């Protein structure tokens, strides 16, 4: 039975009615949306219900069955109230919904007729991209959920939840506060955040229009050619590379190169940032050498001062394939090399990048390049950044009260620090920051991890882990990683493939958090997380086959 006011009852008994439906949608992040199917806005209980052409609803049915209410909402994304990225990023998941009817001539005077209350179900984008549909799950839906525990060989807990207890999301330490053994906290040991990633090279992919070519001694726009070098466009999709159009570099004698020098100030990087020691340089190239080594291909990246004198050399290799053990791309003839130079020295003002072609004799040689690019990663002061925690957290090893002022926690992992009467061990965090260096599509991108080197010795460290976007077009979305390939060396650069496409293609400078992966096996829980005491699986429990085979033997 519904409770309605006497004024509303009298209105319903009349020959005509002046009713409209209102929806109040409250997201879990606290943002609230107000909708109405009336032709004009409705003000009810101090809130304005938007009258844009935002939704149509099906009939609302009430019954005593424990099944989801047969209400479906259709919202037009172009209304301005909902964006596709918010919907695809899960911002409306589990949003609370209230549906009621009011008299649009005097909503507060007549009062509401409450129709339904519940939560949004699965949000399904329409194929044409014009809107989405979702079911409204009623209050009784929770009563129909299965709550029994099903035994399984794998752990039933999620990494970091209340059953697993691995420290993933950790609060900051507080002064003059009591802590007990086993509690996890974290503290800021630096005040640096991401300023941005600057892509320095123009025409870094070396691509030209089909049929175009340069004469000897010329090169693509922005590049200076030395010693008879030309770049010729080859057919699209060459050697199975649909996203890259390689260039054909031809030289008439040894040690030819094409290069360009860029002024960092022109790129918007201030001298204070450069001289602060918190700028990194990232160089990547994609090339195809001959298998017999007859056409060595090299690269040289140098950091220059104001007078063009070299202050640091990032890479200087005349034969990348022979000396740097590059990564083969997807079984093709192309190889990829990535180099990260951490801490550009004071006085740096320019970057010079060269790709080099040479051979062992005077004959004409050639090689193919998909791209060569250089980027600057600038780190500057930003107290809100995850980088401040330097990929570490603190584990309380002796209960007590922290001091009024903080001790120096900027120490290596494994160091025990006394803080007041408490003691804390510095641990490596399971959730670390990273920056996108290149996006391929909505499910594939390359990123550099900041402050964590465990993936170097364990190439599956992040497999089955979680990516959470904290900046960029995908901000707020968390997705499981399908495959993570480590580029090798000491660069901490990874190629990441996600199980689900994101709403937008990741771009250079997007900020994210990478969470170590857990495959739910007991061995992983014991050896990787040292958490087997909280393992929630039964790998030693005999299955149906074992039970049936026993009776068969009898």
Coordinates of C-alpha atoms in Angstrom, one line a residue:
X1 CA 0.0 0.0 0.0
X2 CA 1.3 3.4 -0.9
X3 CA 0.9 6.5 1.3
X4 CA -0.2 9.6 -0.5
X5 CA -1.5 13.0 0.7
X6 CA -5.2 13.8 0.8
X7 CA -4.6 16.6 -1.8
X8 CA -3.0 14.1 -4.1
X9 CA -5.8 11.6 -3.5
X10 CA -8.4 14.2 -4.4
X11 CA -6.5 15.1 -7.5
X12 CA -6.3 11.5 -8.6
X13 CA -10.1 11.2 -8.1
X14 CA -10.7 14.1 -10.5
X15 CA -11.6 13.9 -14.2
X16 CA -8.1 15.1 -15.3
X17 CA -4.7 14.9 -13.8
X18 CA -1.5 16.9 -14.0
X19 CA 1.2 14.4 -13.2
X20 CA 4.8 13.8 -14.2
X21 CA 7.4 11.3 -13.2
X22 CA 10.7 12.2 -11.5
X23 CA 13.9 10.3 -11.2
X24 CA 16.7 10.9 -8.6
X25 CA 19.9 9.1 -9.4
X26 CA 22.6 9.2 -6.7
X27 CA 26.1 7.9 -7.8
X28 CA 28.5 6.3 -5.3
X29 CA 30.9 9.3 -5.7
X30 CA 28.2 11.6 -4.3
X31 CA 27.1 13.3 -7.5
X32 CA 23.3 13.4 -7.9
X33 CA 21.2 13.7 -11.1
X34 CA 17.6 14.9 -11.3
X35 CA 15.4 13.9 -14.3
X36 CA 11.7 14.4 -15.2
X37 CA 9.5 13.5 -18.2
X38 CA 7.7 16.8 -17.8
X39 CA 7.9 19.4 -20.6
X40 CA 9.5 22.0 -18.2
X41 CA 11.8 21.8 -15.2
X42 CA 10.3 20.7 -11.9
X43 CA 11.4 22.0 -8.5
X44 CA 10.6 19.5 -5.7
X45 CA 12.0 19.5 -2.2
X46 CA 14.5 22.2 -3.1
X47 CA 16.0 20.2 -6.1
X48 CA 15.5 21.0 -9.7
X49 CA 14.5 18.1 -11.9
X50 CA 15.8 18.6 -15.5
X51 CA 13.2 18.5 -18.2
X52 CA 15.6 17.8 -21.2
X53 CA 14.5 15.0 -23.5
X54 CA 16.5 12.6 -21.4
X55 CA 14.7 9.4 -20.9
X56 CA 11.6 7.3 -21.7
X57 CA 10.5 4.6 -19.3
X58 CA 8.6 1.4 -19.6
X59 CA 5.6 0.6 -17.4
X60 CA 6.3 0.0 -13.7
X61 CA 4.9 -3.2 -12.3
X62 CA 4.7 -4.3 -8.6
X63 CA 4.5 -7.9 -7.5
X64 CA 5.4 -10.1 -4.7
X65 CA 8.0 -12.1 -6.6
X66 CA 11.7 -11.7 -5.8
X67 CA 12.6 -10.7 -9.4
X68 CA 14.0 -7.5 -10.7
X69 CA 11.4 -4.8 -11.3
X70 CA 10.6 -4.6 -15.0
X71 CA 11.6 -0.9 -15.4
X72 CA 14.1 0.1 -18.1
X73 CA 15.5 3.6 -18.6
X74 CA 16.6 5.0 -21.9
X75 CA 18.9 8.0 -21.7
X76 CA 20.2 10.0 -24.6
X77 CA 23.9 10.7 -24.2
X78 CA 23.7 14.0 -26.1
X79 CA 21.3 15.4 -23.4
X80 CA 24.3 16.7 -21.5
X81 CA 23.4 14.9 -18.3
X82 CA 25.2 11.7 -19.1
X83 CA 28.5 11.2 -21.0
X84 CA 29.5 7.9 -22.7
X85 CA 32.9 8.0 -20.9
X86 CA 31.2 8.2 -17.5
X87 CA 28.9 5.3 -18.3
X88 CA 31.7 3.1 -19.8
X89 CA 34.0 4.0 -16.9
X90 CA 31.5 2.6 -14.4
X91 CA 30.7 5.9 -12.6
X92 CA 27.0 4.9 -12.7
X93 CA 27.5 1.4 -11.4
X94 CA 25.4 0.7 -8.3
X95 CA 23.9 4.2 -8.4
X96 CA 20.8 4.5 -6.1
X97 CA 17.6 5.4 -7.9
X98 CA 14.3 6.9 -6.6
X99 CA 11.2 7.1 -8.9
X100 CA 8.1 9.0 -7.9
X101 CA 5.2 11.0 -9.4
X102 CA 4.3 14.6 -8.6
X103 CA 1.7 17.1 -9.6
X104 CA 3.8 19.5 -11.8
X105 CA 1.6 22.5 -10.9
X106 CA 2.5 22.3 -7.2
X107 CA 5.0 19.4 -6.5
X108 CA 5.6 20.2 -2.8
X109 CA 1.9 21.0 -2.1
X110 CA 0.5 17.7 -3.4
X111 CA 3.5 15.6 -2.3
X112 CA 5.0 12.6 -4.1
X113 CA 3.6 9.1 -5.0
X114 CA 6.6 6.9 -4.5
X115 CA 6.8 4.2 -7.2
X116 CA 10.2 2.5 -6.9
X117 CA 13.5 2.7 -5.2
X118 CA 16.6 0.5 -5.9
X119 CA 19.8 0.5 -7.9
X120 CA 20.8 0.6 -11.5
X121 CA 21.7 -2.7 -13.0
X122 CA 24.0 -3.5 -15.9
X123 CA 24.5 -0.5 -18.2
X124 CA 24.4 -1.5 -21.9
X125 CA 25.4 1.0 -24.6
X126 CA 23.3 1.0 -27.7
X127 CA 25.0 -0.2 -30.9
X128 CA 24.6 3.2 -32.7
X129 CA 26.2 5.0 -29.8
X130 CA 23.2 7.3 -29.1
X131 CA 22.4 6.2 -25.6
X132 CA 22.3 3.3 -23.2
X133 CA 19.8 1.1 -21.4
X134 CA 19.8 -0.3 -17.9
X135 CA 17.5 -2.3 -15.6
X136 CA 16.3 -0.8 -12.3
X137 CA 16.9 -3.5 -9.6
X138 CA 14.4 -3.2 -6.8
X139 CA 15.0 -3.5 -3.1
X140 CA 13.9 -7.1 -3.1
X141 CA 16.7 -8.0 -5.5
X142 CA 19.2 -8.3 -2.7
X143 CA 17.0 -11.0 -1.1
X144 CA 17.4 -13.1 -4.2
X145 CA 21.2 -13.1 -4.2
X146 CA 23.0 -16.3 -3.5
X147 CA 25.0 -16.1 -0.3
X148 CA 26.3 -19.6 0.2
X149 CA 30.1 -20.4 0.0
X150 CA 31.2 -22.6 -2.9
X151 CA 34.4 -24.5 -2.3
X152 CA 37.1 -24.2 -5.0
X153 CA 40.8 -24.8 -5.5
X154 CA 41.4 -21.1 -6.2
X155 CA 41.1 -18.3 -3.7
X156 CA 37.6 -16.8 -3.5
X157 CA 38.8 -13.4 -2.1
X158 CA 39.9 -10.5 -4.2
X159 CA 43.3 -9.1 -3.7
X160 CA 43.2 -6.5 -1.0
X161 CA 39.6 -7.0 0.2
X162 CA 38.6 -7.6 3.8
X163 CA 39.1 -11.4 3.5
X164 CA 42.5 -11.2 1.7
X165 CA 43.9 -8.4 3.9
X166 CA 46.9 -7.7 1.6
X167 CA 47.6 -3.9 2.0
X168 CA 46.5 -2.3 -1.3
X169 CA 44.5 0.9 -0.5
X170 CA 46.4 2.4 2.5
X171 CA 45.7 5.4 4.6
X172 CA 48.4 8.0 5.4
X173 CA 50.2 7.8 8.8
X174 CA 49.0 10.3 11.4
X175 CA 51.1 12.0 14.2
X176 CA 50.5 11.1 17.9
X177 CA 48.3 8.1 16.9
X178 CA 48.3 4.6 18.3
X179 CA 49.1 1.7 15.9
X180 CA 49.2 -2.0 16.5
X181 CA 51.4 -4.7 15.0
X182 CA 50.4 -5.6 11.5
X183 CA 48.7 -2.3 10.6
X184 CA 49.7 -0.7 7.3
X185 CA 50.1 3.0 6.6
X186 CA 52.1 5.1 4.2
X187 CA 53.8 8.5 4.2
X188 CA 55.0 11.0 1.7
X189 CA 58.8 10.9 1.2
X190 CA 58.9 13.3 -1.8
X191 CA 56.8 16.2 -3.2
X192 CA 56.8 15.4 -6.9
X193 CA 54.0 14.8 -9.3
X194 CA 53.6 14.5 -13.1
X195 CA 54.0 17.7 -14.9
X196 CA 53.5 16.2 -18.3
X197 CA 55.1 14.3 -21.2
X198 CA 56.4 16.4 -24.1
X199 CA 56.7 14.8 -27.5
X200 CA 59.7 16.5 -29.1
X201 CA 60.1 15.0 -32.6
X202 CA 58.1 16.3 -35.5
X203 CA 57.2 13.6 -38.0
X204 CA 58.7 11.1 -35.7
X205 CA 57.0 8.2 -37.6
X206 CA 58.9 9.0 -40.8
X207 CA 55.8 8.4 -42.9
X208 CA 55.1 10.1 -46.2
X209 CA 52.3 10.2 -48.7
X210 CA 52.0 7.2 -50.9
X211 CA 54.3 7.5 -53.9
X212 CA 56.3 10.4 -52.5
X213 CA 60.0 10.1 -52.0
X214 CA 63.0 12.4 -51.3
X215 CA 66.0 12.7 -53.4
X216 CA 69.4 11.8 -52.0
X217 CA 70.5 14.3 -49.4
X218 CA 67.0 15.2 -48.4
X219 CA 64.7 13.9 -45.6
X220 CA 61.3 14.3 -44.1
X221 CA 60.2 17.6 -42.7
X222 CA 62.0 18.5 -39.5
X223 CA 64.9 16.2 -40.1
X224 CA 68.4 17.2 -41.3
X225 CA 70.0 14.8 -43.7
X226 CA 73.7 14.1 -43.9
X227 CA 75.7 12.1 -46.6
X228 CA 73.1 11.1 -49.1
X229 CA 70.0 9.6 -47.3
X230 CA 66.5 9.4 -48.6
X231 CA 63.2 8.1 -47.1
X232 CA 60.7 6.4 -49.4
X233 CA 57.1 5.3 -48.4
X234 CA 56.4 1.6 -48.7
X235 CA 53.0 0.0 -49.2
X236 CA 50.6 0.1 -46.2
X237 CA 50.4 -2.9 -44.0
X238 CA 54.0 -3.9 -44.9
X239 CA 55.1 -7.1 -43.2
X240 CA 52.0 -7.3 -41.1
X241 CA 52.2 -3.8 -39.5
X242 CA 48.8 -2.3 -40.1
X243 CA 49.3 0.6 -37.6
X244 CA 52.7 1.6 -38.9
X245 CA 53.9 2.6 -42.3
X246 CA 57.6 1.9 -42.4
X247 CA 60.0 4.1 -44.3
X248 CA 62.8 2.9 -46.5
X249 CA 66.1 4.6 -45.8
X250 CA 68.7 4.4 -48.5
X251 CA 72.2 5.6 -48.3
X252 CA 75.1 5.7 -50.8
X253 CA 77.9 5.2 -48.4
X254 CA 78.7 4.4 -44.8
X255 CA 77.6 6.3 -41.6
X256 CA 74.7 8.3 -43.1
X257 CA 72.3 9.8 -40.6
X258 CA 69.3 12.0 -40.3
X259 CA 68.8 14.1 -37.2
X260 CA 67.0 17.0 -35.6
X261 CA 67.7 19.3 -32.6
X262 CA 64.9 20.6 -30.5
X263 CA 64.9 23.5 -28.0
X264 CA 63.3 22.3 -24.7
X265 CA 62.1 25.9 -23.9
X266 CA 60.2 26.0 -27.1
X267 CA 58.4 22.8 -26.0
X268 CA 57.2 24.6 -22.9
X269 CA 59.7 23.1 -20.4
X270 CA 61.0 25.7 -18.0
X271 CA 64.7 26.0 -16.9
X272 CA 63.6 25.5 -13.3
X273 CA 62.1 22.1 -14.2
X274 CA 65.2 21.1 -16.2
X275 CA 67.7 22.2 -13.6
X276 CA 65.8 20.6 -10.8
X277 CA 66.9 17.1 -11.8
X278 CA 63.4 15.7 -12.0
X279 CA 63.0 15.5 -15.8
X280 CA 63.4 12.2 -17.6
X281 CA 64.0 11.4 -21.3
X282 CA 62.4 8.6 -23.1
X283 CA 63.7 7.4 -26.5
X284 CA 62.0 4.7 -28.6
X285 CA 62.6 3.4 -32.1
X286 CA 61.1 0.8 -34.3
X287 CA 63.2 -0.7 -37.1
X288 CA 63.9 -3.6 -39.4
X289 CA 67.5 -4.6 -40.0
X290 CA 68.8 -7.3 -42.3
X291 CA 69.3 -10.7 -40.8
X292 CA 72.8 -11.0 -42.1
X293 CA 73.9 -7.8 -40.3
X294 CA 75.0 -6.2 -43.6
X295 CA 73.2 -3.0 -42.8
X296 CA 73.8 -2.0 -39.2
X297 CA 71.3 0.6 -37.9
X298 CA 72.1 2.9 -35.1
X299 CA 70.7 5.8 -33.0
X300 CA 72.3 8.6 -31.0
X301 CA 70.4 10.8 -28.5
X302 CA 72.3 13.7 -26.9
X303 CA 71.3 16.3 -24.3
X304 CA 72.9 19.7 -25.1
X305 CA 73.4 23.0 -23.3
X306 CA 72.6 26.5 -24.6
X307 CA 75.8 26.4 -26.7
X308 CA 75.0 23.0 -28.3
X309 CA 77.7 21.3 -26.2
X310 CA 76.9 17.7 -25.1
X311 CA 76.1 17.5 -21.4
X312 CA 74.8 13.9 -21.5
X313 CA 74.5 11.0 -23.9
X314 CA 71.3 8.9 -23.7
X315 CA 72.2 6.4 -26.4
X316 CA 75.0 6.1 -28.9
X317 CA 74.8 2.9 -30.8
X318 CA 75.9 2.3 -34.4
X319 CA 74.4 -1.2 -34.4
X320 CA 71.3 -1.4 -32.2
X321 CA 70.3 -5.0 -33.2
X322 CA 73.7 -6.4 -32.2
X323 CA 74.3 -4.4 -29.0
X324 CA 71.0 -3.7 -27.3
X325 CA 69.1 -7.0 -27.7
X326 CA 65.9 -5.3 -29.0
X327 CA 62.4 -6.7 -28.6
X328 CA 61.0 -8.5 -31.7
X329 CA 57.5 -7.1 -32.5
X330 CA 54.9 -9.8 -32.8
X331 CA 57.1 -12.3 -34.7
X332 CA 57.8 -9.9 -37.5
X333 CA 61.1 -8.6 -38.9
X334 CA 60.7 -5.4 -36.9
X335 CA 62.4 -4.7 -33.6
X336 CA 61.8 -2.2 -30.9
X337 CA 64.2 -0.5 -28.5
X338 CA 63.3 1.8 -25.6
X339 CA 65.7 3.7 -23.4
X340 CA 64.9 5.8 -20.4
X341 CA 67.4 8.4 -19.1
X342 CA 66.4 9.4 -15.5
X343 CA 67.5 12.7 -14.2
X344 CA 68.4 15.2 -17.0
X345 CA 71.4 17.1 -15.7
X346 CA 71.4 20.8 -14.8
X347 CA 72.1 23.0 -17.8
X348 CA 70.2 20.9 -20.3
X349 CA 68.5 23.1 -22.9
X350 CA 68.2 21.0 -26.1
X351 CA 67.9 17.4 -27.3
X352 CA 69.5 16.1 -30.5
X353 CA 68.2 12.8 -31.9
X354 CA 69.8 11.0 -34.9
X355 CA 69.1 7.7 -36.6
X356 CA 72.1 6.3 -38.4
X357 CA 72.5 4.1 -41.4
X358 CA 75.7 2.3 -42.4
X359 CA 77.3 -0.8 -43.9
X360 CA 80.6 -2.6 -44.2
X361 CA 81.4 -1.5 -47.8
X362 CA 80.7 1.2 -50.4
X363 CA 77.6 -0.6 -51.8
X364 CA 74.2 0.9 -51.4
X365 CA 72.5 -0.3 -48.3
X366 CA 69.0 0.1 -46.9
X367 CA 66.9 -0.4 -43.7
X368 CA 63.4 0.2 -42.7
X369 CA 62.2 2.4 -39.8
X370 CA 58.6 2.6 -38.5
X371 CA 59.4 5.5 -36.1
X372 CA 62.0 7.1 -33.9
X373 CA 60.7 9.4 -31.1
X374 CA 62.0 11.2 -28.1
X375 CA 59.8 12.4 -25.2
X376 CA 60.5 14.4 -22.0
X377 CA 58.8 13.3 -18.8
X378 CA 58.7 16.3 -16.4
X379 CA 58.2 15.8 -12.7
X380 CA 57.4 18.8 -10.6
X381 CA 55.9 19.7 -7.2
X382 CA 52.4 18.4 -6.6
X383 CA 51.5 17.3 -3.1
X384 CA 48.4 15.3 -4.2
X385 CA 50.4 13.0 -6.4
X386 CA 50.7 9.2 -5.8
X387 CA 54.4 9.7 -6.7
X388 CA 54.9 11.3 -3.3
X389 CA 54.8 7.9 -1.7
X390 CA 57.6 6.5 -3.9
X391 CA 56.1 3.1 -4.3
X392 CA 56.4 2.2 -0.6
X393 CA 54.3 1.7 2.5
X394 CA 54.9 1.1 6.2
X395 CA 54.2 -2.1 8.1
X396 CA 53.9 -1.7 11.9
X397 CA 56.3 -4.2 13.6
X398 CA 56.0 -2.8 17.1
X399 CA 52.8 -1.3 18.5
X400 CA 52.9 2.1 20.0
X401 CA 52.2 5.8 19.5
X402 CA 53.8 7.9 16.7
X403 CA 55.8 11.0 17.6
X404 CA 54.6 14.6 17.1
X405 CA 57.1 15.0 14.2
X406 CA 57.9 12.5 11.5
X407 CA 61.3 10.7 11.3
X408 CA 63.1 10.4 8.0
X409 CA 61.2 7.7 6.1
X410 CA 63.1 8.2 2.9
X411 CA 65.0 5.0 3.3
X412 CA 65.4 1.8 1.3
X413 CA 62.9 -1.0 1.4
X414 CA 63.5 -3.3 4.4
X415 CA 64.6 -0.5 6.8
X416 CA 63.0 -0.5 10.2
X417 CA 62.2 3.0 11.5
X418 CA 61.4 4.0 15.1
X419 CA 58.5 6.6 15.2
X420 CA 57.8 7.5 18.8
X421 CA 57.1 4.3 20.7
X422 CA 56.1 2.5 17.5
X423 CA 58.3 0.8 14.8
X424 CA 57.6 0.5 11.1
X425 CA 59.2 -1.6 8.4
X426 CA 59.4 0.0 4.9
X427 CA 57.8 -2.3 2.3
X428 CA 57.3 -2.2 -1.4
X429 CA 53.8 -1.2 -2.4
X430 CA 51.6 -3.6 -4.4
X431 CA 50.0 -0.6 -6.2
X432 CA 52.4 1.8 -8.0
X433 CA 52.1 4.8 -10.3
X434 CA 52.9 4.7 -14.0
X435 CA 52.7 7.1 -17.0
X436 CA 51.5 6.3 -20.5
X437 CA 54.2 6.8 -23.1
X438 CA 52.2 5.7 -26.1
X439 CA 48.6 4.5 -26.8
X440 CA 48.0 2.0 -29.6
X441 CA 44.2 1.5 -29.3
X442 CA 41.6 1.4 -26.5
X443 CA 43.0 -1.8 -25.0
X444 CA 46.8 -1.5 -25.7
X445 CA 49.3 1.0 -24.5
X446 CA 52.9 1.4 -23.3
X447 CA 53.7 2.8 -19.9
X448 CA 56.7 3.5 -17.6
X449 CA 56.4 2.4 -14.0
X450 CA 57.7 4.8 -11.3
X451 CA 59.5 3.5 -8.2
X452 CA 59.1 -0.3 -8.7
X453 CA 61.6 -2.7 -10.2
X454 CA 60.1 -6.1 -9.2
X455 CA 58.8 -6.6 -12.8
X456 CA 62.4 -6.8 -14.1
X457 CA 63.0 -10.2 -12.4
X458 CA 59.4 -11.4 -12.6
X459 CA 58.0 -10.7 -16.0
X460 CA 54.5 -11.9 -14.9
X461 CA 54.4 -9.6 -11.9
X462 CA 51.5 -7.5 -13.2
X463 CA 49.7 -10.2 -15.2
X464 CA 46.0 -10.4 -14.0
X465 CA 46.6 -7.1 -12.1
X466 CA 44.5 -4.0 -12.2
X467 CA 44.9 -0.7 -14.1
X468 CA 43.2 2.3 -12.4
X469 CA 43.2 5.5 -14.4
X470 CA 43.8 8.6 -12.2
X471 CA 44.2 11.2 -14.9
X472 CA 43.2 11.5 -18.5
X473 CA 40.0 10.7 -20.5
X474 CA 39.6 7.3 -18.7
X475 CA 39.9 8.8 -15.2
X476 CA 38.0 6.7 -12.6
X477 CA 37.9 3.5 -14.6
X478 CA 39.6 0.3 -13.3
X479 CA 40.2 -2.7 -15.7
X480 CA 42.1 -6.0 -15.4
X481 CA 45.2 -6.5 -17.4
X482 CA 45.3 -9.4 -19.8
X483 CA 49.0 -9.4 -20.8
X484 CA 52.0 -7.3 -19.7
X485 CA 55.3 -7.5 -21.6
X486 CA 58.4 -6.1 -20.0
X487 CA 60.7 -4.3 -22.4
X488 CA 63.9 -5.5 -20.6
X489 CA 66.9 -3.7 -19.1
X490 CA 66.4 -1.1 -16.4
X491 CA 63.8 1.1 -18.0
X492 CA 60.7 -0.3 -16.2
X493 CA 58.7 0.2 -19.5
X494 CA 55.8 -2.2 -20.1
X495 CA 53.5 -2.9 -23.0
X496 CA 50.1 -3.5 -21.5
X497 CA 47.0 -5.2 -23.0
X498 CA 43.7 -4.9 -21.1
X499 CA 40.8 -7.4 -21.1
X500 CA 38.3 -4.7 -21.9
X501 CA 38.6 -1.6 -24.2
X502 CA 38.6 1.7 -22.4
X503 CA 36.3 4.5 -23.4
X504 CA 39.2 6.5 -25.0
X505 CA 42.6 5.6 -26.4
X506 CA 45.3 6.2 -23.7
X507 CA 47.5 9.1 -24.7
X508 CA 50.9 10.3 -23.7
X509 CA 51.0 11.7 -20.2
X510 CA 47.9 9.8 -18.9
X511 CA 48.5 8.9 -15.2
X512 CA 47.5 5.5 -13.8
X513 CA 48.1 3.1 -11.0
X514 CA 49.2 -0.5 -11.6
X515 CA 48.3 -3.2 -9.1
X516 CA 50.3 -6.4 -8.9
X517 CA 48.4 -9.4 -10.3
X518 CA 47.1 -12.4 -8.4
X519 CA 46.0 -15.6 -10.1
X520 CA 44.2 -16.9 -7.0
X521 CA 46.6 -19.9 -6.5
X522 CA 47.9 -20.9 -3.2
X523 CA 51.5 -20.9 -4.4
X524 CA 51.1 -17.3 -5.5
X525 CA 49.6 -16.3 -2.2
X526 CA 52.4 -17.9 -0.3
X527 CA 55.4 -17.0 -2.5
X528 CA 54.5 -13.6 -3.9
X529 CA 52.3 -12.0 -1.2
X530 CA 53.4 -14.0 1.9
X531 CA 49.7 -14.2 2.8
X532 CA 48.9 -17.9 2.7
X533 CA 47.3 -17.6 6.2
X534 CA 44.4 -15.7 4.6
X535 CA 44.1 -18.0 1.5
X536 CA 40.5 -18.7 0.8
X537 CA 40.7 -21.8 -1.4
X538 CA 40.7 -25.6 -0.9
X539 CA 43.3 -27.0 -3.4
X540 CA 43.7 -30.3 -1.4
X541 CA 40.0 -31.1 -1.1
X542 CA 39.2 -34.2 -3.3
X543 CA 36.8 -33.5 -6.1
X544 CA 34.0 -35.6 -7.5
X545 CA 36.3 -37.7 -9.6
X546 CA 38.3 -38.8 -6.5
X547 CA 35.2 -39.7 -4.6
X548 CA 33.7 -41.7 -7.5
X549 CA 36.9 -43.5 -8.1
X550 CA 37.0 -44.7 -4.5
X551 CA 33.6 -46.3 -4.7
X552 CA 34.4 -47.8 -8.0
X553 CA 37.5 -49.5 -6.5
X554 CA 35.4 -50.9 -3.7

